[in-house]
Each structure stands twice: as structure tokens, then as C-alpha cells.
PDB file of N, CA and C in Angstrom:
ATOM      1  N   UNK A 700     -71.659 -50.022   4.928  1.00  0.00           N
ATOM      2  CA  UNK A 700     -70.559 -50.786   5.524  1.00  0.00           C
ATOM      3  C   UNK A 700     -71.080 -52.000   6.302  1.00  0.00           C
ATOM      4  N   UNK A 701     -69.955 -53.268   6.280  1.00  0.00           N
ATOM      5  CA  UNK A 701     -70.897 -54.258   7.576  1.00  0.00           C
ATOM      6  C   UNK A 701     -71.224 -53.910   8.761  1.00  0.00           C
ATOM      7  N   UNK A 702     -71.542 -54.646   9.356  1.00  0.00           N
ATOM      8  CA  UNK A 702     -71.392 -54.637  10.708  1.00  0.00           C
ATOM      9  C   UNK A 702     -70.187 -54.352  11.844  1.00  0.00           C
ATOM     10  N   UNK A 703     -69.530 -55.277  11.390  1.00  0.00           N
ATOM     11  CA  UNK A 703     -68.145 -55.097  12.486  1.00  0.00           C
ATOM     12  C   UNK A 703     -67.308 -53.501  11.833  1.00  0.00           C
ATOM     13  N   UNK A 704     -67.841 -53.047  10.596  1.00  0.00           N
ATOM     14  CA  UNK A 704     -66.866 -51.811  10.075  1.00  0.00           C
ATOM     15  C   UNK A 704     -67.811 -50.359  10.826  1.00  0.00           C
ATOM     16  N   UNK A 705     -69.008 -50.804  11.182  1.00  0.00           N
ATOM     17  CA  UNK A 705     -69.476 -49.768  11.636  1.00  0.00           C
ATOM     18  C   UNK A 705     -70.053 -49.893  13.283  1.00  0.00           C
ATOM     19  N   UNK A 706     -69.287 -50.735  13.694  1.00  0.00           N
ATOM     20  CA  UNK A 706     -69.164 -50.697  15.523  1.00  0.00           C
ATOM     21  C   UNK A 706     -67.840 -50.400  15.633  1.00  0.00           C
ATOM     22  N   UNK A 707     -66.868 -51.071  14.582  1.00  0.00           N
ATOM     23  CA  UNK A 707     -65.234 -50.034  15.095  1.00  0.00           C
ATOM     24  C   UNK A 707     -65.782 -48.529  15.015  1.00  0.00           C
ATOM     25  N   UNK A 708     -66.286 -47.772  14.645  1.00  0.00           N
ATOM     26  CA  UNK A 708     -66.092 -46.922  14.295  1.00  0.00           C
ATOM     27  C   UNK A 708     -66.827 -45.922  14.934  1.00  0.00           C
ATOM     28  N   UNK A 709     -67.991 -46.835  16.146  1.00  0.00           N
ATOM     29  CA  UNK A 709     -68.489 -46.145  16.804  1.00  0.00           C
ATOM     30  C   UNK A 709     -67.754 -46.245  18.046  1.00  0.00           C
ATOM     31  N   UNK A 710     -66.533 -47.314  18.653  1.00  0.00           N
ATOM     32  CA  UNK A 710     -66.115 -47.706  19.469  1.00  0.00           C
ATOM     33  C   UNK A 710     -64.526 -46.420  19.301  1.00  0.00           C
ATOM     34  N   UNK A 711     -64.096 -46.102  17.846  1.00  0.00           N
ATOM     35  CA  UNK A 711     -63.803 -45.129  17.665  1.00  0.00           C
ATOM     36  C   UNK A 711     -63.954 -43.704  18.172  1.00  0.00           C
ATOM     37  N   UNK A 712     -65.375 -43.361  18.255  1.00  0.00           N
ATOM     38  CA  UNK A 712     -65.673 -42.283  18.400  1.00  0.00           C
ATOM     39  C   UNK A 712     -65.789 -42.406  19.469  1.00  0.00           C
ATOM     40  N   UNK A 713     -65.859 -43.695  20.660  1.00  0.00           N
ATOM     41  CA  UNK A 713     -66.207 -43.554  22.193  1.00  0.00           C
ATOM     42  C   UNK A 713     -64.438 -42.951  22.215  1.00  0.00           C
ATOM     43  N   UNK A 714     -63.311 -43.090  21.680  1.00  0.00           N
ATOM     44  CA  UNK A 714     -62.326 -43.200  21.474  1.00  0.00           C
ATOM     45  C   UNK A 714     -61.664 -41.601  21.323  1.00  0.00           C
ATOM     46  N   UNK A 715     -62.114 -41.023  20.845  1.00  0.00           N
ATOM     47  CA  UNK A 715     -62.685 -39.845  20.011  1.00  0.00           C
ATOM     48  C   UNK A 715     -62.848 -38.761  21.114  1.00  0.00           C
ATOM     49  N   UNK A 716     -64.056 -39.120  22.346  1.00  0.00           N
ATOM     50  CA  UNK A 716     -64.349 -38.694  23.163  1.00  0.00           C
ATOM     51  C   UNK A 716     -65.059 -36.961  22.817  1.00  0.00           C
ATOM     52  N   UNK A 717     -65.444 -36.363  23.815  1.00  0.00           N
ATOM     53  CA  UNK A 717     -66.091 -35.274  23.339  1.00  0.00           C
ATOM     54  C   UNK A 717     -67.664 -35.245  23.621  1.00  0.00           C
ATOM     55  N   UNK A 718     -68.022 -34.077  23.235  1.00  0.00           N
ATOM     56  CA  UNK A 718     -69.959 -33.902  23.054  1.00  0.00           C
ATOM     57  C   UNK A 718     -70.502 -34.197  21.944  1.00  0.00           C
ATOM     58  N   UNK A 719     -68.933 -33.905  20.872  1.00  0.00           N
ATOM     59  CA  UNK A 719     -69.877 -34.733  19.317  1.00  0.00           C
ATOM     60  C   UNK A 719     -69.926 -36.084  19.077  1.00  0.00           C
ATOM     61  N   UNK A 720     -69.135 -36.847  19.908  1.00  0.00           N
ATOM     62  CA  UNK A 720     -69.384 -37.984  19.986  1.00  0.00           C
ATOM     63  C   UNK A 720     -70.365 -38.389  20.754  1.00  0.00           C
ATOM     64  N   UNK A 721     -70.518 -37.419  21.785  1.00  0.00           N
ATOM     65  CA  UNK A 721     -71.750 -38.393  22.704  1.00  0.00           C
ATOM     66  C   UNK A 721     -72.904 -37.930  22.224  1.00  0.00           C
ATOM     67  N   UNK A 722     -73.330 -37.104  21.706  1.00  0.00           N
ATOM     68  CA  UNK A 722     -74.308 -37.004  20.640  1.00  0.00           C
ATOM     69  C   UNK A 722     -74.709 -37.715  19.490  1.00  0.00           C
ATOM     70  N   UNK A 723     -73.427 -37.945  19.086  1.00  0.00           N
ATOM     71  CA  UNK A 723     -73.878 -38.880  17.456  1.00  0.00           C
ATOM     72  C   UNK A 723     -73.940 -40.881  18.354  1.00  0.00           C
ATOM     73  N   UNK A 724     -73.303 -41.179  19.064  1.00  0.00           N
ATOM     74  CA  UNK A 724     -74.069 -41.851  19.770  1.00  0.00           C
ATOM     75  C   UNK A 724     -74.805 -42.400  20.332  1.00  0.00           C
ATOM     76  N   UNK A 725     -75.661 -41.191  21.057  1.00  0.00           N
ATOM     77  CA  UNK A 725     -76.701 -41.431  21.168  1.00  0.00           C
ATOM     78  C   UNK A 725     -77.693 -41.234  20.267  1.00  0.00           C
ATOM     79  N   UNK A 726     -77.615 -40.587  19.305  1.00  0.00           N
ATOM     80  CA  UNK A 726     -78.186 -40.572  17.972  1.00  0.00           C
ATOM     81  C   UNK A 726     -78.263 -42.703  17.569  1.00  0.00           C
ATOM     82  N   UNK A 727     -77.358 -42.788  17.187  1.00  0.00           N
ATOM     83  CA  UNK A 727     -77.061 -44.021  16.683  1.00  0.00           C
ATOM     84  C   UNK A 727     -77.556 -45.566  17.965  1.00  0.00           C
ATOM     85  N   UNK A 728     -77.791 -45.077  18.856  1.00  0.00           N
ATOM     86  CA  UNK A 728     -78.432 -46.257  19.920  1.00  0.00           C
ATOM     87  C   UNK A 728     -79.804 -45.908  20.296  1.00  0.00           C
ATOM     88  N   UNK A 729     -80.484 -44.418  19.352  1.00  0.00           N
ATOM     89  CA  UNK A 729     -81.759 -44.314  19.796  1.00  0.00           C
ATOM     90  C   UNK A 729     -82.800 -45.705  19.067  1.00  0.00           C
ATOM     91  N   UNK A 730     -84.246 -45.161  19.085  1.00  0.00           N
ATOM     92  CA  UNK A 730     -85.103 -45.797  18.364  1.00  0.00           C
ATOM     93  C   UNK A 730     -84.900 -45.479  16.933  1.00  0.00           C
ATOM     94  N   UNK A 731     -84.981 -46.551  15.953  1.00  0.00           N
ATOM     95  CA  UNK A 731     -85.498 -46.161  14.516  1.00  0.00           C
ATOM     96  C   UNK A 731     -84.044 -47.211  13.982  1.00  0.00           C
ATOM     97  N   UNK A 732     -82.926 -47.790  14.575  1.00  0.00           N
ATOM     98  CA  UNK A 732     -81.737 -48.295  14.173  1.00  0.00           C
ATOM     99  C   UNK A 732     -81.960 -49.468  14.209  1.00  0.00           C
ATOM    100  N   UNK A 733     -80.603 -50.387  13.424  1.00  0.00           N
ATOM    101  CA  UNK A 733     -80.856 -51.961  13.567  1.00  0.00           C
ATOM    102  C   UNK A 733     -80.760 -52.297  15.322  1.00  0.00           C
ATOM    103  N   UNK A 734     -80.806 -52.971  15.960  1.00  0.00           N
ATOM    104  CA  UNK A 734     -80.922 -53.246  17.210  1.00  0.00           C
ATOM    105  C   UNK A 734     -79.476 -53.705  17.570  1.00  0.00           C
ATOM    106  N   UNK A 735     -78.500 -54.299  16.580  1.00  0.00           N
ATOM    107  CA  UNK A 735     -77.130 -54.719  16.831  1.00  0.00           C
ATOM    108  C   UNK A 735     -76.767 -53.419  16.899  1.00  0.00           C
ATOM    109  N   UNK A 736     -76.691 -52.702  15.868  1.00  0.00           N
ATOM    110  CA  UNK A 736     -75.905 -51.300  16.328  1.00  0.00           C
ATOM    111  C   UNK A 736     -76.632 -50.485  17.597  1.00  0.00           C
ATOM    112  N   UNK A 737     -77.785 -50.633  17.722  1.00  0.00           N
ATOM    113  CA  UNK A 737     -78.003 -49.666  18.885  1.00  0.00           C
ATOM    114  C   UNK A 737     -77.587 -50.181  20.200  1.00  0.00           C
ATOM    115  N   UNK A 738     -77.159 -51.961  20.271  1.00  0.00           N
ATOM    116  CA  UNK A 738     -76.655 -52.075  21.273  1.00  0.00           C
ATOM    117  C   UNK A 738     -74.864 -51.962  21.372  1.00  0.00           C
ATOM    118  N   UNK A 739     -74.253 -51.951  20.003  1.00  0.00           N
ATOM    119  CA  UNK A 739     -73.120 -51.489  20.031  1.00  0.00           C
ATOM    120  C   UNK A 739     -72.834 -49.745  19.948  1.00  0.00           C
ATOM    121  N   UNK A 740     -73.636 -48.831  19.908  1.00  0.00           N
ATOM    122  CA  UNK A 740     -73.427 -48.142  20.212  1.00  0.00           C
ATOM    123  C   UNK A 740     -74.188 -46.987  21.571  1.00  0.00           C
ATOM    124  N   UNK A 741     -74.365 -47.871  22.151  1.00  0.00           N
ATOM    125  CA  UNK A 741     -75.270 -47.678  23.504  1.00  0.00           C
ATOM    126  C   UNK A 741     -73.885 -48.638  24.689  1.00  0.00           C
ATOM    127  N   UNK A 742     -73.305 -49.298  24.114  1.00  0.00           N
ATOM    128  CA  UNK A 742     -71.836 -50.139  24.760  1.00  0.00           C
ATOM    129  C   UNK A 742     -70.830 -48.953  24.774  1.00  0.00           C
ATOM    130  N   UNK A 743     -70.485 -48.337  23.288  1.00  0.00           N
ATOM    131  CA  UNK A 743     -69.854 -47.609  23.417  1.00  0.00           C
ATOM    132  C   UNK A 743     -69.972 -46.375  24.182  1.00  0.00           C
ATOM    133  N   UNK A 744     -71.022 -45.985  24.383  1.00  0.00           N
ATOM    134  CA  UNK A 744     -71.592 -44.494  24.741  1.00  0.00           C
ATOM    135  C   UNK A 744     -70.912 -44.810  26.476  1.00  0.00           C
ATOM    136  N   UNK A 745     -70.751 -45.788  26.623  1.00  0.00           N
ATOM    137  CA  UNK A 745     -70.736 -46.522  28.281  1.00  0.00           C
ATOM    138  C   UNK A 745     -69.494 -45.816  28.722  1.00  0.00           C
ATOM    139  N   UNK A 746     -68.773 -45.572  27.914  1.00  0.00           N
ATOM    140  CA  UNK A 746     -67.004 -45.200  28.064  1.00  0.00           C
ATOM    141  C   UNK A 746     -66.944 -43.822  28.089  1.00  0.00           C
ATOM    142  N   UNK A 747     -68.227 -43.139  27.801  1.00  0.00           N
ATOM    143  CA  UNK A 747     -68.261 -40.989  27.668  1.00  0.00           C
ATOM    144  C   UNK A 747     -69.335 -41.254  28.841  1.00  0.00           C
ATOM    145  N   UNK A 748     -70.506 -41.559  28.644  1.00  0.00           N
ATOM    146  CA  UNK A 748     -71.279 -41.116  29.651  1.00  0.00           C
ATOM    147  C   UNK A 748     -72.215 -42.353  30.087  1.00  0.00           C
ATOM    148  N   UNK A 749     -72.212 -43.025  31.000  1.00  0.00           N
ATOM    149  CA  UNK A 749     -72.198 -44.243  31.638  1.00  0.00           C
ATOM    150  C   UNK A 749     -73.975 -44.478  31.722  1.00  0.00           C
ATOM    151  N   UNK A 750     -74.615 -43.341  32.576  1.00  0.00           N
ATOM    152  CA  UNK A 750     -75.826 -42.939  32.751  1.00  0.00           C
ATOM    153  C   UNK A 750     -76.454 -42.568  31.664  1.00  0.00           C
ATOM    154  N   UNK A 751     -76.751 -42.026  30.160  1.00  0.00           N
ATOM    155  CA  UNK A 751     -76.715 -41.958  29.316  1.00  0.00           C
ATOM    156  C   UNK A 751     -76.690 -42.958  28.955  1.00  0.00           C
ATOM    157  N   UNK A 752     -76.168 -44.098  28.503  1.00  0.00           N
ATOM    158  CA  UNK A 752     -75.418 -44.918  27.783  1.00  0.00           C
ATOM    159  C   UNK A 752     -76.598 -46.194  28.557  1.00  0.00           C
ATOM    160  N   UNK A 753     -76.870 -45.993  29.959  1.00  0.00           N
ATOM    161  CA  UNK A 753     -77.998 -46.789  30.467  1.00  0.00           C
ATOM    162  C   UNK A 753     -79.366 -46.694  30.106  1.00  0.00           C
ATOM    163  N   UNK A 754     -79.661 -45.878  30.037  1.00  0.00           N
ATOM    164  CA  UNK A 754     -81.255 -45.283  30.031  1.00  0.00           C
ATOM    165  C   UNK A 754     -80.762 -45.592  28.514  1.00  0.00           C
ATOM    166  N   UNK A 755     -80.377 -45.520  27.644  1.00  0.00           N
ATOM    167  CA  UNK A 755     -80.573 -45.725  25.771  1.00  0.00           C
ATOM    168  C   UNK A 755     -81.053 -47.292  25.854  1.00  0.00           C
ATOM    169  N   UNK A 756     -80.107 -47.853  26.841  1.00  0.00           N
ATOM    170  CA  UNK A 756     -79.953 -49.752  26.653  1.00  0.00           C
ATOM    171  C   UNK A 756     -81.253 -50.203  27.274  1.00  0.00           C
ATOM    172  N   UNK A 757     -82.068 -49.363  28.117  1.00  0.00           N
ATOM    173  CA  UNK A 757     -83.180 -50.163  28.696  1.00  0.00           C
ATOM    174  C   UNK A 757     -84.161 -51.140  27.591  1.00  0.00           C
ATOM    175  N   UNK A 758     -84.435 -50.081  26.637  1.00  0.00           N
ATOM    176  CA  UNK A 758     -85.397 -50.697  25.790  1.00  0.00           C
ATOM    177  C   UNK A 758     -84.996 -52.167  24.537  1.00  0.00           C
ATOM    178  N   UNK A 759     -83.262 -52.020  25.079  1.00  0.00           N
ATOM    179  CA  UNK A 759     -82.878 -53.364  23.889  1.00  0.00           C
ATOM    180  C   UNK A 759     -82.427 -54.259  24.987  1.00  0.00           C
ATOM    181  N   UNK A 760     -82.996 -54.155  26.531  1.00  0.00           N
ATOM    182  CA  UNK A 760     -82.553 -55.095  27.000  1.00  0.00           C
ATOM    183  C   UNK A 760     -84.003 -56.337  27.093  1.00  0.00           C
ATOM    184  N   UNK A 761     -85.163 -55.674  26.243  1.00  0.00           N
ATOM    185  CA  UNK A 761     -86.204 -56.549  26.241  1.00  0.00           C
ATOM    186  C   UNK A 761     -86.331 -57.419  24.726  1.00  0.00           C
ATOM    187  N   UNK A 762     -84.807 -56.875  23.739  1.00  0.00           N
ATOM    188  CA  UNK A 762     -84.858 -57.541  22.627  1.00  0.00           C
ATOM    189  C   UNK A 762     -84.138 -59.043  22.643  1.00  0.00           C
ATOM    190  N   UNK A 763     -83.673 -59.167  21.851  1.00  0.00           N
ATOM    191  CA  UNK A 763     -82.456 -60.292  21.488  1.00  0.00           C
ATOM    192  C   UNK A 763     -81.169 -60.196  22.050  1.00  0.00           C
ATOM    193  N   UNK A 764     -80.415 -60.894  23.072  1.00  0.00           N
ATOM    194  CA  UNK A 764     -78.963 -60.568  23.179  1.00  0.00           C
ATOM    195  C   UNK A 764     -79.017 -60.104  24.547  1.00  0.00           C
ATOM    196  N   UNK A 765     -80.175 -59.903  25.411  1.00  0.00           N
ATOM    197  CA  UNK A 765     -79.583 -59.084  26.319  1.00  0.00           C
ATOM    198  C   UNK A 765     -78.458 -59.276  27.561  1.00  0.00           C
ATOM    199  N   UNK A 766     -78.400 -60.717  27.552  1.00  0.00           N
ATOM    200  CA  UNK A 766     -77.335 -60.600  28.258  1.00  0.00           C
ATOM    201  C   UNK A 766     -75.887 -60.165  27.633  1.00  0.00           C
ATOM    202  N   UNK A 767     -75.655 -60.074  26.445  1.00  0.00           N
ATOM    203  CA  UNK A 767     -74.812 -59.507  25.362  1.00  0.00           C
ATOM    204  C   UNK A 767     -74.292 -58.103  25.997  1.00  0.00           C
ATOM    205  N   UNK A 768     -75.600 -57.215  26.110  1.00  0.00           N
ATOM    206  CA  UNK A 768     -75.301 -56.052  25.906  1.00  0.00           C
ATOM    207  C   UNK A 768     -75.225 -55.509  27.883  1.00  0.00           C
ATOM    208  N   UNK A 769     -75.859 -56.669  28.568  1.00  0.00           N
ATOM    209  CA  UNK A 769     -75.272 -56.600  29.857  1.00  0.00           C
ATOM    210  C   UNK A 769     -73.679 -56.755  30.167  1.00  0.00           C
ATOM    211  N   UNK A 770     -73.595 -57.675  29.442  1.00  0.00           N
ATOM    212  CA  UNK A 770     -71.787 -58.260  29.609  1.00  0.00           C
ATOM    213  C   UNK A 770     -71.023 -57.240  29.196  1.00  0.00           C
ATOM    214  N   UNK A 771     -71.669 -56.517  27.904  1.00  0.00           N
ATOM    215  CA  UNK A 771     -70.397 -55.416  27.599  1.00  0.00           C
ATOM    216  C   UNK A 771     -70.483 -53.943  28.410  1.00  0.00           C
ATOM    217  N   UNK A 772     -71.543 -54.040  29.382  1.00  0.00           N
ATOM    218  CA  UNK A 772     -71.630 -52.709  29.818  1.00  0.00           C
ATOM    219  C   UNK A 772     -70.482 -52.997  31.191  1.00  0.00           C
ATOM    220  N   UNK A 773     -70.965 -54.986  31.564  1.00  0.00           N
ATOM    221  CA  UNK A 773     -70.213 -54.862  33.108  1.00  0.00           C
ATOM    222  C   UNK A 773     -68.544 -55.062  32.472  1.00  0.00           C
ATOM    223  N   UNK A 774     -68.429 -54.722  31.786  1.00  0.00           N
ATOM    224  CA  UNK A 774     -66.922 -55.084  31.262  1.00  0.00           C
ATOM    225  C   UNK A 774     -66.600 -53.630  31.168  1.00  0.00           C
ATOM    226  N   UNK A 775     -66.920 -52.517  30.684  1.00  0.00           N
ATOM    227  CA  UNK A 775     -66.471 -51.260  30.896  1.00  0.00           C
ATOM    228  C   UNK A 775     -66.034 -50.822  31.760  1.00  0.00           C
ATOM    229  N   UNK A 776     -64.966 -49.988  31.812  1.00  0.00           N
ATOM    230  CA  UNK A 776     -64.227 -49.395  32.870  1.00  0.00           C
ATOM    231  C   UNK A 776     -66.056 -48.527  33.766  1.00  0.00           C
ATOM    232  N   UNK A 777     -65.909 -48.273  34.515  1.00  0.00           N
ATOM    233  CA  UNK A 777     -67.057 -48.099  35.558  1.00  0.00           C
ATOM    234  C   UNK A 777     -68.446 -48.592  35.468  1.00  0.00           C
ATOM    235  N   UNK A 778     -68.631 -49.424  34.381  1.00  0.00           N
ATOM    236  CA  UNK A 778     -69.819 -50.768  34.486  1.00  0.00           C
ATOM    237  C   UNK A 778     -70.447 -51.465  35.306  1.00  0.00           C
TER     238      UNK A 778
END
């Protein structure tokens, strides 16, 4: 799928809510992913578990974008 079809869908599952979401989440914002999705789904993770969702983003805040993936964390409801 593109890009934008597979960040709805993780923004979905922040949506979704739950432990299987915050699992496959953090699955999907670990190491080994494209770096756009791990920062869109390390954004999403922000909306289940905030702390979590921080400690994933440390290491893509030394990539490309990081003020990107700063902006969408301070834009979350408790960001």
C-alpha cells in the first residue's frame, strides 16, 4: 500500500485503541521500518501510550524530519 494508505491505518488503530494496538505499533515504529512510517506510527502510538510512544521517537529524532515528528507529538491531546 502507499504511504498515506498505511499511516491512516495506523492512525486507525491509535483509533482502535487497546493492547493490540499498542503492540502492533510499537512493532511498526521499532528499528528495521521505513523511517516515515516509524515516525507515523510512533505519532500515533502518542494517543494510547504517550511515554511509549516517546522513548520509540528518540532514535528518529536524529533522522530526517525531526521537527515533523516533534510537531505531531506537541499537537496530540497530552503532547
Amino acid at each position: 500500500p502507499a504511504p498515506e494508505v498505511r499511516h491512516a491505518a495506523m492512525d486507525g488503530l491509535a483509533s482502535l485503541g487497546g493492547p493490540k494496538s499498542v503492540e502492533r505499533l510499537r512493532d511498526l515504529a521499532g528499528p528495521g521500518r521505513d523511517a516515515a512510517d516509524r515516525r507515523a506510527a510512533a505519532t500515533a502510538l502518542a494517543e494510547l501510550d504517550l511515554k511509549l510512544a516517546a522513548e520509540l521517537a528518540v532514535p528518529l529524532l536524529a533522522g530526517e524530519k525531526p521537527a515533523e515528528l516533534v510537531a505531531a507529538f506537541a499537537g496530540r491531546k497530552g503532547g
